[in-house]
Amino acid sequence: MDLSSETIDATARLLTDARRAGTMIHSLGNGTPTSNDEADAIADAHASQLGWNVVGWKIGCTSELAMEILNSPGPFAGRIFEGNVHPSGDVVHRPRPLMVESEFAFTIGETIEPRDGEWEVDEIKAHTASVAPALEVLSPRIEGFGKSGYLDVLADSGGNEGVVLGTPAAVSDALDLASIPVRCEVDGETTGEGTGADVLGDPWNALVWLANHLGGRGITLDAGQIVLSGTCTGVASVPVGSTVVVDYGPMGTVTATSG
């Protein structure tokens, strides 16, 4: 890495202070990462500075459109911190209008540890307790979210600020996530539509990717943690007082109001 440990810590501090204050910074300045390793190092330092429990992970850039928008070669991961998990129907208060994405949320049932060989989808399914319709709440700490590319977003924990969870469903072969239709509406107006297949062909592929990616970094996926798959419908803006409803067909709906 070209960035020194001092620069990484100072850059992470910018994100930490912004997250705590609910504000935004113009850029990462001299600490702008130029590689995945540097971006991960900043995100790791940010998490350490916060000292908050990690309750899950989000996966970004799991669709071709998202990869194109952020100029990313593939998916990336970001932490979800404690205190930011909401039930469906909740009023979500943020200092700025909500930005949300329609995602599948997996709850890990059995710890997934790093190992020499890669995890396969059947093994990951056996380690997963449930899957639910969900909204990812975005509140990036850097202005112009994603305009400078995916590395800034990766350093900023993927821009994650939380998650809204719908009713979980048990994992079963009868539940074909790739075929699930997803429609996002804000105040009754459709803002995006897709299917589970928009997430790396199948949301399970995203979870397998995360298990192997984190394993390669020596990081464990703990039982009880939540994993967000990546969006099926793009990003929707939810003005204060407005309500977002995402319909997942046979899996039900998930909803939140911007407060």
PDB file of C-alpha atoms in Angstrom:
ATOM      1  CA  MET A   1       0.000   0.000   0.000  1.00  0.00           C
ATOM      2  CA  ASP A   2       1.158   3.524  -0.762  1.00  0.00           C
ATOM      3  CA  LEU A   3      -0.777   5.119   2.104  1.00  0.00           C
ATOM      4  CA  SER A   4       1.037   5.164   5.433  1.00  0.00           C
ATOM      5  CA  SER A   5      -0.631   3.851   8.580  1.00  0.00           C
ATOM      6  CA  GLU A   6      -0.760   7.430   9.877  1.00  0.00           C
ATOM      7  CA  THR A   7      -2.593   8.604   6.754  1.00  0.00           C
ATOM      8  CA  ILE A   8      -4.987   5.662   6.926  1.00  0.00           C
ATOM      9  CA  ASP A   9      -5.832   6.451  10.558  1.00  0.00           C
ATOM     10  CA  ALA A  10      -6.269  10.167   9.837  1.00  0.00           C
ATOM     11  CA  THR A  11      -8.496   9.443   6.847  1.00  0.00           C
ATOM     12  CA  ALA A  12     -10.596   7.019   8.863  1.00  0.00           C
ATOM     13  CA  ARG A  13     -10.938   9.711  11.539  1.00  0.00           C
ATOM     14  CA  LEU A  14     -12.599  12.001   8.983  1.00  0.00           C
ATOM     15  CA  LEU A  15     -15.237   9.330   8.386  1.00  0.00           C
ATOM     16  CA  THR A  16     -15.594   8.561  12.085  1.00  0.00           C
ATOM     17  CA  ASP A  17     -16.154  12.200  13.034  1.00  0.00           C
ATOM     18  CA  ALA A  18     -18.620  12.659  10.160  1.00  0.00           C
ATOM     19  CA  ARG A  19     -20.590   9.539  11.114  1.00  0.00           C
ATOM     20  CA  ARG A  20     -20.808  10.552  14.768  1.00  0.00           C
ATOM     21  CA  ALA A  21     -21.895  14.100  13.880  1.00  0.00           C
ATOM     22  CA  GLY A  22     -24.260  13.131  11.067  1.00  0.00           C
ATOM     23  CA  THR A  23     -22.383  15.375   8.654  1.00  0.00           C
ATOM     24  CA  MET A  24     -20.554  14.948   5.349  1.00  0.00           C
ATOM     25  CA  ILE A  25     -17.030  15.671   4.161  1.00  0.00           C
ATOM     26  CA  HIS A  26     -16.051  16.949   0.732  1.00  0.00           C
ATOM     27  CA  SER A  27     -13.503  14.197   0.032  1.00  0.00           C
ATOM     28  CA  LEU A  28     -10.913  11.927   1.623  1.00  0.00           C
ATOM     29  CA  GLY A  29      -8.181  14.322   0.517  1.00  0.00           C
ATOM     30  CA  ASN A  30      -4.644  12.954   0.662  1.00  0.00           C
ATOM     31  CA  GLY A  31      -6.052   9.716   2.039  1.00  0.00           C
ATOM     32  CA  THR A  32      -8.098   8.885  -1.048  1.00  0.00           C
ATOM     33  CA  PRO A  33      -7.509   5.148  -1.628  1.00  0.00           C
ATOM     34  CA  THR A  34      -6.118   3.887  -4.910  1.00  0.00           C
ATOM     35  CA  SER A  35      -6.578   0.156  -4.244  1.00  0.00           C
ATOM     36  CA  ASN A  36      -8.975  -2.238  -2.538  1.00  0.00           C
ATOM     37  CA  ASP A  37      -6.374  -2.913   0.140  1.00  0.00           C
ATOM     38  CA  GLU A  38      -6.133   0.780   1.016  1.00  0.00           C
ATOM     39  CA  ALA A  39      -9.917   1.214   1.031  1.00  0.00           C
ATOM     40  CA  ASP A  40     -10.333  -1.862   3.245  1.00  0.00           C
ATOM     41  CA  ALA A  41      -7.632  -0.571   5.600  1.00  0.00           C
ATOM     42  CA  ILE A  42      -9.459   2.748   5.980  1.00  0.00           C
ATOM     43  CA  ALA A  43     -12.771   0.961   6.597  1.00  0.00           C
ATOM     44  CA  ASP A  44     -11.099  -1.315   9.167  1.00  0.00           C
ATOM     45  CA  ALA A  45      -9.580   1.672  10.979  1.00  0.00           C
ATOM     46  CA  HIS A  46     -12.936   3.463  10.905  1.00  0.00           C
ATOM     47  CA  ALA A  47     -14.629   0.467  12.539  1.00  0.00           C
ATOM     48  CA  SER A  48     -11.901   0.279  15.174  1.00  0.00           C
ATOM     49  CA  GLN A  49     -12.231   3.983  15.970  1.00  0.00           C
ATOM     50  CA  LEU A  50     -16.006   3.722  16.347  1.00  0.00           C
ATOM     51  CA  GLY A  51     -15.736   0.724  18.649  1.00  0.00           C
ATOM     52  CA  TRP A  52     -19.299  -0.299  17.789  1.00  0.00           C
ATOM     53  CA  ASN A  53     -20.448  -3.888  17.491  1.00  0.00           C
ATOM     54  CA  VAL A  54     -20.686  -5.181  13.936  1.00  0.00           C
ATOM     55  CA  VAL A  55     -24.139  -6.725  13.486  1.00  0.00           C
ATOM     56  CA  GLY A  56     -23.733  -7.598   9.835  1.00  0.00           C
ATOM     57  CA  TRP A  57     -22.386  -6.824   6.391  1.00  0.00           C
ATOM     58  CA  LYS A  58     -23.659  -5.234   3.216  1.00  0.00           C
ATOM     59  CA  ILE A  59     -22.557  -6.265  -0.243  1.00  0.00           C
ATOM     60  CA  GLY A  60     -22.295  -3.574  -2.888  1.00  0.00           C
ATOM     61  CA  CYS A  61     -22.018  -3.689  -6.664  1.00  0.00           C
ATOM     62  CA  THR A  62     -23.783  -7.009  -7.140  1.00  0.00           C
ATOM     63  CA  SER A  63     -25.438  -5.882 -10.373  1.00  0.00           C
ATOM     64  CA  GLU A  64     -23.958  -4.914 -13.719  1.00  0.00           C
ATOM     65  CA  LEU A  65     -25.606  -1.485 -13.483  1.00  0.00           C
ATOM     66  CA  ALA A  66     -24.085  -0.762 -10.068  1.00  0.00           C
ATOM     67  CA  MET A  67     -20.657  -1.903 -11.249  1.00  0.00           C
ATOM     68  CA  GLU A  68     -20.959   0.406 -14.249  1.00  0.00           C
ATOM     69  CA  ILE A  69     -22.097   3.405 -12.190  1.00  0.00           C
ATOM     70  CA  LEU A  70     -19.280   3.060  -9.656  1.00  0.00           C
ATOM     71  CA  ASN A  71     -16.719   1.775 -12.162  1.00  0.00           C
ATOM     72  CA  SER A  72     -16.180  -1.260  -9.973  1.00  0.00           C
ATOM     73  CA  PRO A  73     -14.656  -4.536 -11.211  1.00  0.00           C
ATOM     74  CA  GLY A  74     -16.886  -6.542  -8.887  1.00  0.00           C
ATOM     75  CA  PRO A  75     -18.646  -6.650  -5.515  1.00  0.00           C
ATOM     76  CA  PHE A  76     -17.358  -5.106  -2.297  1.00  0.00           C
ATOM     77  CA  ALA A  77     -18.329  -5.386   1.370  1.00  0.00           C
ATOM     78  CA  GLY A  78     -19.100  -2.941   4.171  1.00  0.00           C
ATOM     79  CA  ARG A  79     -19.985  -3.281   7.834  1.00  0.00           C
ATOM     80  CA  ILE A  80     -23.403  -2.747   9.414  1.00  0.00           C
ATOM     81  CA  PHE A  81     -23.106  -1.391  12.951  1.00  0.00           C
ATOM     82  CA  GLU A  82     -25.258  -1.857  16.048  1.00  0.00           C
ATOM     83  CA  GLY A  83     -28.199   0.445  16.677  1.00  0.00           C
ATOM     84  CA  ASN A  84     -29.101   0.691  13.009  1.00  0.00           C
ATOM     85  CA  VAL A  85     -31.456  -2.273  12.499  1.00  0.00           C
ATOM     86  CA  HIS A  86     -35.143  -1.359  12.187  1.00  0.00           C
ATOM     87  CA  PRO A  87     -38.330  -3.409  11.883  1.00  0.00           C
ATOM     88  CA  SER A  88     -40.550  -2.964   8.848  1.00  0.00           C
ATOM     89  CA  GLY A  89     -42.943  -0.045   9.301  1.00  0.00           C
ATOM     90  CA  ASP A  90     -40.507   1.971  11.386  1.00  0.00           C
ATOM     91  CA  VAL A  91     -39.950   5.713  11.045  1.00  0.00           C
ATOM     92  CA  VAL A  92     -36.273   6.159  10.220  1.00  0.00           C
ATOM     93  CA  HIS A  93     -34.773   9.465  11.303  1.00  0.00           C
ATOM     94  CA  ARG A  94     -31.692  10.737   9.517  1.00  0.00           C
ATOM     95  CA  PRO A  95     -30.178  14.220   9.116  1.00  0.00           C
ATOM     96  CA  ARG A  96     -30.757  13.987   5.360  1.00  0.00           C
ATOM     97  CA  PRO A  97     -33.552  12.524   3.186  1.00  0.00           C
ATOM     98  CA  LEU A  98     -33.394   8.740   3.112  1.00  0.00           C
ATOM     99  CA  MET A  99     -31.647   6.880   0.336  1.00  0.00           C
ATOM    100  CA  VAL A 100     -32.687   3.231   0.245  1.00  0.00           C
ATOM    101  CA  GLU A 101     -32.051   0.079  -1.743  1.00  0.00           C
ATOM    102  CA  SER A 102     -34.259  -3.025  -2.062  1.00  0.00           C
ATOM    103  CA  GLU A 103     -32.282  -6.064  -0.933  1.00  0.00           C
ATOM    104  CA  PHE A 104     -32.482  -9.582   0.455  1.00  0.00           C
ATOM    105  CA  ALA A 105     -31.312  -9.908   4.064  1.00  0.00           C
ATOM    106  CA  PHE A 106     -29.771 -13.194   5.171  1.00  0.00           C
ATOM    107  CA  THR A 107     -29.430 -14.043   8.857  1.00  0.00           C
ATOM    108  CA  ILE A 108     -26.468 -16.304   9.571  1.00  0.00           C
ATOM    109  CA  GLY A 109     -27.517 -19.328  11.602  1.00  0.00           C
ATOM    110  CA  GLU A 110     -24.158 -21.025  12.092  1.00  0.00           C
ATOM    111  CA  THR A 111     -20.801 -19.254  12.186  1.00  0.00           C
ATOM    112  CA  ILE A 112     -18.943 -19.214   8.856  1.00  0.00           C
ATOM    113  CA  GLU A 113     -15.217 -19.228   9.532  1.00  0.00           C
ATOM    114  CA  PRO A 114     -12.236 -18.675   7.231  1.00  0.00           C
ATOM    115  CA  ARG A 115     -10.849 -21.891   5.785  1.00  0.00           C
ATOM    116  CA  ASP A 116      -8.438 -23.097   3.110  1.00  0.00           C
ATOM    117  CA  GLY A 117     -11.048 -24.126   0.547  1.00  0.00           C
ATOM    118  CA  GLU A 118     -13.830 -21.930  -0.762  1.00  0.00           C
ATOM    119  CA  TRP A 119     -17.361 -22.171   0.559  1.00  0.00           C
ATOM    120  CA  GLU A 120     -19.984 -23.566  -1.825  1.00  0.00           C
ATOM    121  CA  VAL A 121     -23.608 -22.481  -2.085  1.00  0.00           C
ATOM    122  CA  ASP A 122     -25.108 -25.620  -0.507  1.00  0.00           C
ATOM    123  CA  GLU A 123     -22.810 -25.218   2.500  1.00  0.00           C
ATOM    124  CA  ILE A 124     -23.718 -21.551   2.848  1.00  0.00           C
ATOM    125  CA  LYS A 125     -27.427 -22.364   2.713  1.00  0.00           C
ATOM    126  CA  ALA A 126     -26.922 -24.877   5.521  1.00  0.00           C
ATOM    127  CA  HIS A 127     -25.290 -22.121   7.607  1.00  0.00           C
ATOM    128  CA  THR A 128     -28.109 -19.619   6.981  1.00  0.00           C
ATOM    129  CA  ALA A 129     -31.084 -19.352   9.333  1.00  0.00           C
ATOM    130  CA  SER A 130     -33.440 -17.218   7.257  1.00  0.00           C
ATOM    131  CA  VAL A 131     -33.849 -14.682   4.471  1.00  0.00           C
ATOM    132  CA  ALA A 132     -36.067 -11.601   4.551  1.00  0.00           C
ATOM    133  CA  PRO A 133     -37.115  -8.713   2.339  1.00  0.00           C
ATOM    134  CA  ALA A 134     -35.139  -5.664   3.403  1.00  0.00           C
ATOM    135  CA  LEU A 135     -34.228  -2.064   2.779  1.00  0.00           C
ATOM    136  CA  GLU A 136     -30.675  -0.862   3.061  1.00  0.00           C
ATOM    137  CA  VAL A 137     -30.499   2.668   4.445  1.00  0.00           C
ATOM    138  CA  LEU A 138     -27.695   4.681   2.866  1.00  0.00           C
ATOM    139  CA  SER A 139     -26.219   7.799   4.439  1.00  0.00           C
ATOM    140  CA  PRO A 140     -22.767   8.297   2.921  1.00  0.00           C
ATOM    141  CA  ARG A 141     -20.243  10.422   4.751  1.00  0.00           C
ATOM    142  CA  ILE A 142     -18.636  11.674   1.506  1.00  0.00           C
ATOM    143  CA  GLU A 143     -20.329  14.227  -0.763  1.00  0.00           C
ATOM    144  CA  GLY A 144     -21.229  13.142  -4.290  1.00  0.00           C
ATOM    145  CA  PHE A 145     -21.780   9.515  -3.316  1.00  0.00           C
ATOM    146  CA  GLY A 146     -19.876   7.281  -5.722  1.00  0.00           C
ATOM    147  CA  LYS A 147     -18.920  10.105  -8.098  1.00  0.00           C
ATOM    148  CA  SER A 148     -15.219   9.436  -7.529  1.00  0.00           C
ATOM    149  CA  GLY A 149     -15.598   5.663  -7.926  1.00  0.00           C
ATOM    150  CA  TYR A 150     -16.137   2.652  -5.738  1.00  0.00           C
ATOM    151  CA  LEU A 151     -12.984   2.883  -3.606  1.00  0.00           C
ATOM    152  CA  ASP A 152     -14.251   5.888  -1.649  1.00  0.00           C
ATOM    153  CA  VAL A 153     -17.542   4.045  -1.135  1.00  0.00           C
ATOM    154  CA  LEU A 154     -15.682   0.957   0.083  1.00  0.00           C
ATOM    155  CA  ALA A 155     -13.654   3.060   2.534  1.00  0.00           C
ATOM    156  CA  ASP A 156     -16.949   4.522   3.811  1.00  0.00           C
ATOM    157  CA  SER A 157     -18.373   1.094   4.722  1.00  0.00           C
ATOM    158  CA  GLY A 158     -20.303   1.115   1.456  1.00  0.00           C
ATOM    159  CA  GLY A 159     -22.223   4.200   2.580  1.00  0.00           C
ATOM    160  CA  ASN A 160     -24.301   2.022   4.918  1.00  0.00           C
ATOM    161  CA  GLU A 161     -26.318   3.603   7.702  1.00  0.00           C
ATOM    162  CA  GLY A 162     -28.658   0.759   8.544  1.00  0.00           C
ATOM    163  CA  VAL A 163     -31.235  -1.791   7.499  1.00  0.00           C
ATOM    164  CA  VAL A 164     -35.005  -2.223   7.692  1.00  0.00           C
ATOM    165  CA  LEU A 165     -36.070  -5.870   7.970  1.00  0.00           C
ATOM    166  CA  GLY A 166     -39.279  -7.499   6.773  1.00  0.00           C
ATOM    167  CA  THR A 167     -40.658 -10.866   7.872  1.00  0.00           C
ATOM    168  CA  PRO A 168     -38.034 -13.625   7.577  1.00  0.00           C
ATOM    169  CA  ALA A 169     -38.647 -16.833   5.663  1.00  0.00           C
ATOM    170  CA  ALA A 170     -37.010 -20.170   6.385  1.00  0.00           C
ATOM    171  CA  VAL A 171     -34.364 -21.339   3.948  1.00  0.00           C
ATOM    172  CA  SER A 172     -35.765 -24.019   1.654  1.00  0.00           C
ATOM    173  CA  ASP A 173     -35.312 -25.327  -1.868  1.00  0.00           C
ATOM    174  CA  ALA A 174     -38.875 -24.207  -2.586  1.00  0.00           C
ATOM    175  CA  LEU A 175     -37.876 -20.556  -2.118  1.00  0.00           C
ATOM    176  CA  ASP A 176     -36.222 -19.565  -5.398  1.00  0.00           C
ATOM    177  CA  LEU A 177     -34.728 -16.160  -4.629  1.00  0.00           C
ATOM    178  CA  ALA A 178     -33.598 -15.559  -8.209  1.00  0.00           C
ATOM    179  CA  SER A 179     -37.203 -15.595  -9.424  1.00  0.00           C
ATOM    180  CA  ILE A 180     -38.630 -13.308  -6.727  1.00  0.00           C
ATOM    181  CA  PRO A 181     -40.102 -10.124  -8.275  1.00  0.00           C
ATOM    182  CA  VAL A 182     -39.157  -6.888  -6.511  1.00  0.00           C
ATOM    183  CA  ARG A 183     -40.927  -3.541  -6.922  1.00  0.00           C
ATOM    184  CA  CYS A 184     -40.015  -0.368  -5.014  1.00  0.00           C
ATOM    185  CA  GLU A 185     -42.561   2.432  -4.548  1.00  0.00           C
ATOM    186  CA  VAL A 186     -42.261   5.812  -2.825  1.00  0.00           C
ATOM    187  CA  ASP A 187     -45.649   7.292  -1.918  1.00  0.00           C
ATOM    188  CA  GLY A 188     -47.258   4.915  -4.405  1.00  0.00           C
ATOM    189  CA  GLU A 189     -45.003   5.810  -7.327  1.00  0.00           C
ATOM    190  CA  THR A 190     -42.786   3.050  -8.708  1.00  0.00           C
ATOM    191  CA  THR A 191     -39.099   3.963  -8.537  1.00  0.00           C
ATOM    192  CA  GLY A 192     -37.596   0.656  -9.608  1.00  0.00           C
ATOM    193  CA  GLU A 193     -38.338  -2.957 -10.465  1.00  0.00           C
ATOM    194  CA  GLY A 194     -36.242  -6.089 -10.731  1.00  0.00           C
ATOM    195  CA  THR A 195     -35.867  -9.666  -9.578  1.00  0.00           C
ATOM    196  CA  GLY A 196     -33.512 -11.612  -7.374  1.00  0.00           C
ATOM    197  CA  ALA A 197     -31.620 -12.584 -10.521  1.00  0.00           C
ATOM    198  CA  ASP A 198     -30.355  -8.995 -10.734  1.00  0.00           C
ATOM    199  CA  VAL A 199     -28.081  -9.813  -7.782  1.00  0.00           C
ATOM    200  CA  LEU A 200     -25.176 -11.767  -9.312  1.00  0.00           C
ATOM    201  CA  GLY A 201     -27.698 -14.063 -10.983  1.00  0.00           C
ATOM    202  CA  ASP A 202     -29.015 -15.210  -7.590  1.00  0.00           C
ATOM    203  CA  PRO A 203     -28.773 -13.534  -4.138  1.00  0.00           C
ATOM    204  CA  TRP A 204     -27.197 -16.718  -2.779  1.00  0.00           C
ATOM    205  CA  ASN A 205     -24.217 -16.068  -5.053  1.00  0.00           C
ATOM    206  CA  ALA A 206     -23.681 -12.766  -3.258  1.00  0.00           C
ATOM    207  CA  LEU A 207     -23.640 -14.446   0.151  1.00  0.00           C
ATOM    208  CA  VAL A 208     -21.194 -17.090  -1.086  1.00  0.00           C
ATOM    209  CA  TRP A 209     -18.984 -14.314  -2.460  1.00  0.00           C
ATOM    210  CA  LEU A 210     -19.008 -12.529   0.899  1.00  0.00           C
ATOM    211  CA  ALA A 211     -18.147 -15.667   2.886  1.00  0.00           C
ATOM    212  CA  ASN A 212     -15.142 -16.338   0.669  1.00  0.00           C
ATOM    213  CA  HIS A 213     -14.111 -12.676   0.488  1.00  0.00           C
ATOM    214  CA  LEU A 214     -14.170 -12.226   4.264  1.00  0.00           C
ATOM    215  CA  GLY A 215     -12.516 -15.597   4.740  1.00  0.00           C
ATOM    216  CA  GLY A 216      -9.669 -14.420   2.548  1.00  0.00           C
ATOM    217  CA  ARG A 217      -9.251 -11.485   4.919  1.00  0.00           C
ATOM    218  CA  GLY A 218      -9.386 -13.701   8.011  1.00  0.00           C
ATOM    219  CA  ILE A 219     -12.805 -12.383   9.045  1.00  0.00           C
ATOM    220  CA  THR A 220     -15.572 -14.604  10.432  1.00  0.00           C
ATOM    221  CA  LEU A 221     -19.279 -14.283   9.659  1.00  0.00           C
ATOM    222  CA  ASP A 222     -20.833 -14.782  13.076  1.00  0.00           C
ATOM    223  CA  ALA A 223     -24.100 -16.523  13.840  1.00  0.00           C
ATOM    224  CA  GLY A 224     -26.841 -13.927  14.153  1.00  0.00           C
ATOM    225  CA  GLN A 225     -25.235 -11.431  11.809  1.00  0.00           C
ATOM    226  CA  ILE A 226     -27.258  -9.963   8.941  1.00  0.00           C
ATOM    227  CA  VAL A 227     -26.010  -9.853   5.356  1.00  0.00           C
ATOM    228  CA  LEU A 228     -27.537  -7.564   2.725  1.00  0.00           C
ATOM    229  CA  SER A 229     -27.330  -8.968  -0.792  1.00  0.00           C
ATOM    230  CA  GLY A 230     -27.123  -5.815  -2.906  1.00  0.00           C
ATOM    231  CA  THR A 231     -29.923  -3.949  -4.623  1.00  0.00           C
ATOM    232  CA  CYS A 232     -32.472  -5.312  -7.080  1.00  0.00           C
ATOM    233  CA  THR A 233     -34.035  -1.936  -7.924  1.00  0.00           C
ATOM    234  CA  GLY A 234     -31.313   0.712  -7.743  1.00  0.00           C
ATOM    235  CA  VAL A 235     -31.342   3.587  -5.241  1.00  0.00           C
ATOM    236  CA  ALA A 236     -34.546   5.400  -4.239  1.00  0.00           C
ATOM    237  CA  SER A 237     -34.737   8.768  -2.495  1.00  0.00           C
ATOM    238  CA  VAL A 238     -37.378   9.075   0.228  1.00  0.00           C
ATOM    239  CA  PRO A 239     -38.162  12.688   1.240  1.00  0.00           C
ATOM    240  CA  VAL A 240     -39.025  13.463   4.857  1.00  0.00           C
ATOM    241  CA  GLY A 241     -42.610  12.411   5.527  1.00  0.00           C
ATOM    242  CA  SER A 242     -42.696  10.013   2.579  1.00  0.00           C
ATOM    243  CA  THR A 243     -43.064   6.237   2.794  1.00  0.00           C
ATOM    244  CA  VAL A 244     -41.246   3.580   0.812  1.00  0.00           C
ATOM    245  CA  VAL A 245     -42.843   0.174   0.232  1.00  0.00           C
ATOM    246  CA  VAL A 246     -41.036  -2.679  -1.486  1.00  0.00           C
ATOM    247  CA  ASP A 247     -43.079  -5.651  -2.666  1.00  0.00           C
ATOM    248  CA  TYR A 248     -41.261  -9.000  -2.846  1.00  0.00           C
ATOM    249  CA  GLY A 249     -44.172 -11.018  -4.203  1.00  0.00           C
ATOM    250  CA  PRO A 250     -44.531 -14.255  -2.209  1.00  0.00           C
ATOM    251  CA  MET A 251     -42.068 -13.007   0.433  1.00  0.00           C
ATOM    252  CA  GLY A 252     -44.261 -10.048   1.376  1.00  0.00           C
ATOM    253  CA  THR A 253     -43.362  -6.384   1.749  1.00  0.00           C
ATOM    254  CA  VAL A 254     -41.000  -4.167   3.702  1.00  0.00           C
ATOM    255  CA  THR A 255     -41.749  -0.529   4.424  1.00  0.00           C
ATOM    256  CA  ALA A 256     -40.277   2.527   6.133  1.00  0.00           C
ATOM    257  CA  THR A 257     -41.113   6.199   6.535  1.00  0.00           C
ATOM    258  CA  SER A 258     -38.550   8.984   6.389  1.00  0.00           C
ATOM    259  CA  GLY A 259     -38.786  10.992   9.598  1.00  0.00           C
TER     260      GLY A 259
END
